[in-house]
Amino acid sequence: GENVEQHPSTLSVQEGDSAVIKCTYSDSASNYFPWYKQELGKRPQLIIDIRSNVGEKKDQRIAVTLNKTAKHFSLHITETQPEDSAVYFCAASKRALTFGSGTRLQVQP
Amino acid sequence: EAQVTQNPRYLITVTGKKLTVTCSQNMNHEYMSWYRQDPGLGLRQIYYSMNVEVTDKGDVPEGYKVSRKEKRNFPLILESPSPNQTSLYFCASNNFRSGDTDTQYFGPGTRLTVL
């Protein structure tokens, strides 16, 4: 089955800096790669997703890149703000989603 | 409003006392699943269902049962709960676009403590 690895497990940045979270996947058949943000005590919320026919997707301060050959994808957050502090999960799927173990992002004011 | 609901939101029980966590979605989604979330381990899939009367094991199915008698409901059953099932549980649902996964929506979560 699919295996998703996510790095780093924790990330601390200064407000206004950029943050990058990286994931690798094992199943070349996976073609859907969402990113979720989870605030403390709340459900995961989809923030951006990408399909394998696209190399990059951007939504305001958030962007995701996908390298199918290397089987890795990354989340980029620019101009970070304190409200970006949360746990971020990547996932990969063809049918069922397999999640990475999460990255705790702390944005220091 | 499109949503996934779970009940109860919080539950404290004792070892061996059967319990059911309900999950319902109003988006007519085919696919529903249950995850447990433990610190440092992310979201691990327990069971999933591709449609009515079709269920299958996820990564950590031991100690759990599910049923899918109606499209909107997907209850999680713990026949004999044990302390290692203390966790945060999420139900989720999604459809498929051209046979592939579409956006997955999560329920609000159920925090279960087994004493």
Short mmCIF file of C-alpha atoms in Angstrom, two decimals:
data_model
loop_
_atom_site.label_atom_id
_atom_site.label_comp_id
_atom_site.label_asym_id
_atom_site.label_seq_id
_atom_site.Cartn_x
_atom_site.Cartn_y
_atom_site.Cartn_z
CA GLY A 1 0.00 0.00 0.00
CA GLU A 2 0.89 3.67 0.00
CA ASN A 3 3.45 5.08 2.45
CA VAL A 4 3.79 8.82 3.03
CA GLU A 5 6.70 10.39 4.88
CA GLN A 6 6.56 13.99 6.03
CA HIS A 7 9.36 16.30 7.19
CA PRO A 8 10.09 18.12 9.38
CA SER A 9 8.00 17.05 12.34
CA THR A 10 8.30 20.51 13.90
CA LEU A 11 9.10 23.83 12.28
CA SER A 12 9.52 27.21 13.94
CA VAL A 13 9.73 30.39 11.85
CA GLN A 14 9.60 34.10 12.47
CA GLU A 15 6.51 35.99 11.37
CA GLY A 16 6.92 37.08 7.77
CA ASP A 17 9.33 34.28 6.87
CA SER A 18 8.50 31.39 4.56
CA ALA A 19 7.81 27.83 5.67
CA VAL A 20 8.32 24.68 3.61
CA ILE A 21 7.04 21.21 4.46
CA LYS A 22 8.03 18.21 2.36
CA CYS A 23 6.42 14.83 1.75
CA THR A 24 7.41 11.75 -0.19
CA TYR A 25 5.13 8.95 -1.31
CA SER A 26 5.76 5.40 -2.44
CA ASP A 27 2.92 4.41 -4.79
CA SER A 28 3.39 5.76 -8.29
CA ALA A 29 -0.35 5.21 -8.91
CA SER A 30 -1.27 7.94 -6.40
CA ASN A 31 -2.63 10.94 -8.25
CA TYR A 32 -4.23 13.20 -5.64
CA PHE A 33 -2.24 15.11 -3.01
CA PRO A 34 -4.13 17.26 -0.49
CA TRP A 35 -2.77 19.28 2.40
CA TYR A 36 -4.72 19.73 5.61
CA LYS A 37 -4.34 22.20 8.45
CA GLN A 38 -5.40 21.14 11.92
CA GLU A 39 -5.71 23.60 14.76
CA LEU A 40 -5.65 22.37 18.33
CA GLY A 41 -8.76 20.37 19.20
CA LYS A 42 -10.30 20.81 15.75
CA ARG A 43 -10.84 18.70 12.67
CA PRO A 44 -8.39 18.73 9.75
CA GLN A 45 -9.35 21.31 7.13
CA LEU A 46 -8.30 21.11 3.50
CA ILE A 47 -6.15 24.10 2.55
CA ILE A 48 -4.92 23.14 -0.91
CA ASP A 49 -4.70 20.09 -3.13
CA ILE A 50 -3.03 19.10 -6.37
CA ARG A 51 -3.51 16.34 -8.90
CA SER A 52 -0.78 14.53 -10.73
CA ASN A 53 -1.45 16.24 -14.04
CA VAL A 54 -0.34 19.56 -12.49
CA GLY A 55 3.15 20.50 -11.28
CA GLU A 56 2.30 23.49 -9.14
CA LYS A 57 -0.74 25.20 -7.66
CA LYS A 58 -0.99 28.46 -5.76
CA ASP A 59 -3.65 30.04 -3.59
CA GLN A 60 -2.66 33.42 -2.17
CA ARG A 61 0.18 32.75 0.34
CA ILE A 62 0.03 28.97 -0.05
CA ALA A 63 1.51 26.91 -2.86
CA VAL A 64 2.07 23.23 -3.48
CA THR A 65 4.58 21.68 -5.87
CA LEU A 66 4.63 18.12 -7.13
CA ASN A 67 7.49 16.15 -8.61
CA LYS A 68 6.01 12.89 -9.91
CA THR A 69 9.33 11.49 -11.04
CA ALA A 70 10.88 11.83 -7.61
CA LYS A 71 7.55 11.12 -5.88
CA HIS A 72 7.63 14.10 -3.61
CA PHE A 73 5.47 17.15 -3.04
CA SER A 74 5.87 20.22 -0.89
CA LEU A 75 3.80 22.89 0.80
CA HIS A 76 5.10 26.45 0.73
CA ILE A 77 3.67 29.16 2.95
CA THR A 78 4.96 32.69 2.35
CA GLU A 79 4.71 35.73 4.62
CA THR A 80 3.77 33.54 7.58
CA GLN A 81 1.45 34.91 10.23
CA PRO A 82 0.81 33.75 13.81
CA GLU A 83 -2.55 32.31 12.72
CA ASP A 84 -0.68 29.92 10.44
CA SER A 85 0.49 28.12 13.58
CA ALA A 86 -1.06 24.63 13.47
CA VAL A 87 -0.30 21.04 12.52
CA TYR A 88 -0.13 20.41 8.80
CA PHE A 89 -0.71 17.02 7.19
CA CYS A 90 0.06 15.91 3.69
CA ALA A 91 -1.71 12.96 2.09
CA ALA A 92 -1.55 10.91 -1.08
CA SER A 93 -4.14 8.74 -2.76
CA LYS A 94 -5.46 6.96 -5.75
CA ARG A 95 -8.60 5.91 -3.89
CA ALA A 96 -8.00 5.94 -0.11
CA LEU A 97 -6.02 8.77 1.48
CA THR A 98 -2.79 7.91 3.29
CA PHE A 99 -1.57 10.67 5.59
CA GLY A 100 1.86 11.79 6.61
CA SER A 101 2.64 12.03 10.32
CA GLY A 102 2.21 15.80 10.47
CA THR A 103 4.31 18.94 10.93
CA ARG A 104 3.78 21.26 13.85
CA LEU A 105 4.37 24.78 12.55
CA GLN A 106 4.99 27.54 15.08
CA VAL A 107 5.09 31.12 13.80
CA GLN A 108 6.83 33.39 16.29
CA PRO A 109 5.51 36.99 16.38
CA GLU B 1 -25.13 23.07 5.07
CA ALA B 2 -22.88 20.28 3.80
CA GLN B 3 -21.37 18.50 6.76
CA VAL B 4 -20.18 15.36 8.50
CA THR B 5 -21.50 14.89 12.02
CA GLN B 6 -20.31 12.59 14.78
CA ASN B 7 -21.77 11.64 18.13
CA PRO B 8 -20.85 11.67 20.88
CA ARG B 9 -18.11 14.30 20.82
CA TYR B 10 -16.65 13.14 24.12
CA LEU B 11 -16.95 9.77 25.80
CA ILE B 12 -15.40 8.23 28.89
CA THR B 13 -16.07 4.54 29.35
CA VAL B 14 -14.66 1.45 31.01
CA THR B 15 -12.88 -1.54 29.60
CA GLY B 16 -15.20 -4.06 27.98
CA LYS B 17 -18.34 -1.94 27.74
CA LYS B 18 -19.56 -1.96 24.15
CA LEU B 19 -19.96 1.42 22.50
CA THR B 20 -20.94 2.91 19.16
CA VAL B 21 -19.83 6.21 17.67
CA THR B 22 -22.20 7.43 15.00
CA CYS B 23 -21.23 9.24 11.81
CA SER B 24 -23.53 10.83 9.28
CA GLN B 25 -22.98 12.90 6.12
CA ASN B 26 -25.51 14.86 4.07
CA MET B 27 -23.47 15.20 0.85
CA ASN B 28 -24.51 11.90 -0.73
CA HIS B 29 -20.87 10.78 -0.66
CA GLU B 30 -20.05 7.23 -1.67
CA TYR B 31 -16.87 6.91 0.35
CA MET B 32 -16.73 7.09 4.13
CA SER B 33 -13.93 6.24 6.52
CA TRP B 34 -12.84 6.27 10.13
CA TYR B 35 -9.47 7.44 11.43
CA ARG B 36 -7.86 7.52 14.80
CA GLN B 37 -5.38 10.20 15.73
CA ASP B 38 -2.74 9.68 18.37
CA PRO B 39 0.10 12.06 19.28
CA GLY B 40 3.02 11.72 16.89
CA LEU B 41 1.25 9.14 14.73
CA GLY B 42 -0.89 11.33 12.51
CA LEU B 43 -4.16 10.03 11.11
CA ARG B 44 -4.43 6.28 10.74
CA GLN B 45 -7.31 4.72 8.86
CA ILE B 46 -9.36 2.13 10.76
CA TYR B 47 -12.02 1.11 8.24
CA TYR B 48 -13.47 2.50 5.07
CA SER B 49 -16.55 1.96 2.94
CA MET B 50 -16.79 2.45 -0.80
CA ASN B 51 -20.59 2.31 -0.78
CA VAL B 52 -23.59 0.72 0.95
CA GLU B 53 -22.82 -2.78 2.24
CA VAL B 54 -19.18 -2.47 1.09
CA THR B 55 -16.63 -2.09 3.88
CA ASP B 56 -12.94 -2.91 4.17
CA LYS B 57 -10.11 -2.77 6.68
CA GLY B 58 -7.74 0.15 6.86
CA ASP B 59 -4.35 0.19 8.52
CA VAL B 60 -5.46 -0.38 12.14
CA PRO B 61 -8.76 -2.35 12.17
CA GLU B 62 -8.15 -4.59 15.20
CA GLY B 63 -10.77 -4.12 17.91
CA TYR B 64 -13.22 -2.21 15.69
CA LYS B 65 -16.26 -3.01 13.58
CA VAL B 66 -18.25 -0.92 11.15
CA SER B 67 -21.43 -1.20 9.11
CA ARG B 68 -22.83 0.68 6.13
CA LYS B 69 -26.52 -0.07 5.85
CA GLU B 70 -27.39 3.38 4.50
CA LYS B 71 -25.32 5.70 2.34
CA ARG B 72 -25.35 8.57 4.84
CA ASN B 73 -24.41 6.61 8.01
CA PHE B 74 -21.21 4.81 8.95
CA PRO B 75 -21.11 3.87 12.65
CA LEU B 76 -17.93 2.73 14.41
CA ILE B 77 -18.43 -0.07 16.92
CA LEU B 78 -16.08 -1.06 19.72
CA GLU B 79 -17.36 -4.41 20.98
CA SER B 80 -14.97 -4.62 23.95
CA PRO B 81 -13.03 -1.37 24.33
CA SER B 82 -9.56 -1.43 25.86
CA PRO B 83 -7.36 1.40 27.18
CA ASN B 84 -5.18 1.32 24.03
CA GLN B 85 -8.23 2.50 22.09
CA THR B 86 -8.17 5.79 23.96
CA SER B 87 -7.78 8.23 21.09
CA LEU B 88 -9.31 10.99 19.01
CA TYR B 89 -11.53 9.57 16.28
CA PHE B 90 -12.52 11.24 13.03
CA CYS B 91 -15.11 10.19 10.52
CA ALA B 92 -14.65 11.44 6.95
CA SER B 93 -16.43 11.28 3.63
CA ASN B 94 -15.77 12.11 0.01
CA ASN B 95 -16.87 11.37 -3.51
CA PHE B 96 -14.81 10.38 -6.48
CA ARG B 97 -14.13 12.46 -9.55
CA SER B 98 -13.63 10.33 -12.65
CA GLY B 99 -12.89 7.41 -10.33
CA ASP B 100 -10.29 9.28 -8.26
CA THR B 101 -10.47 10.77 -4.78
CA ASP B 102 -12.20 14.13 -4.45
CA THR B 103 -12.09 16.50 -1.48
CA GLN B 104 -12.42 14.65 1.81
CA TYR B 105 -14.45 16.25 4.60
CA PHE B 106 -13.91 15.43 8.25
CA GLY B 107 -16.36 15.26 11.11
CA PRO B 108 -15.67 17.26 14.30
CA GLY B 109 -14.03 14.34 16.09
CA THR B 110 -14.86 12.13 19.07
CA ARG B 111 -12.48 12.05 22.01
CA LEU B 112 -12.71 8.61 23.58
CA THR B 113 -11.18 7.64 26.91
CA VAL B 114 -11.25 3.99 27.99
CA LEU B 115 -10.45 3.44 31.66
#
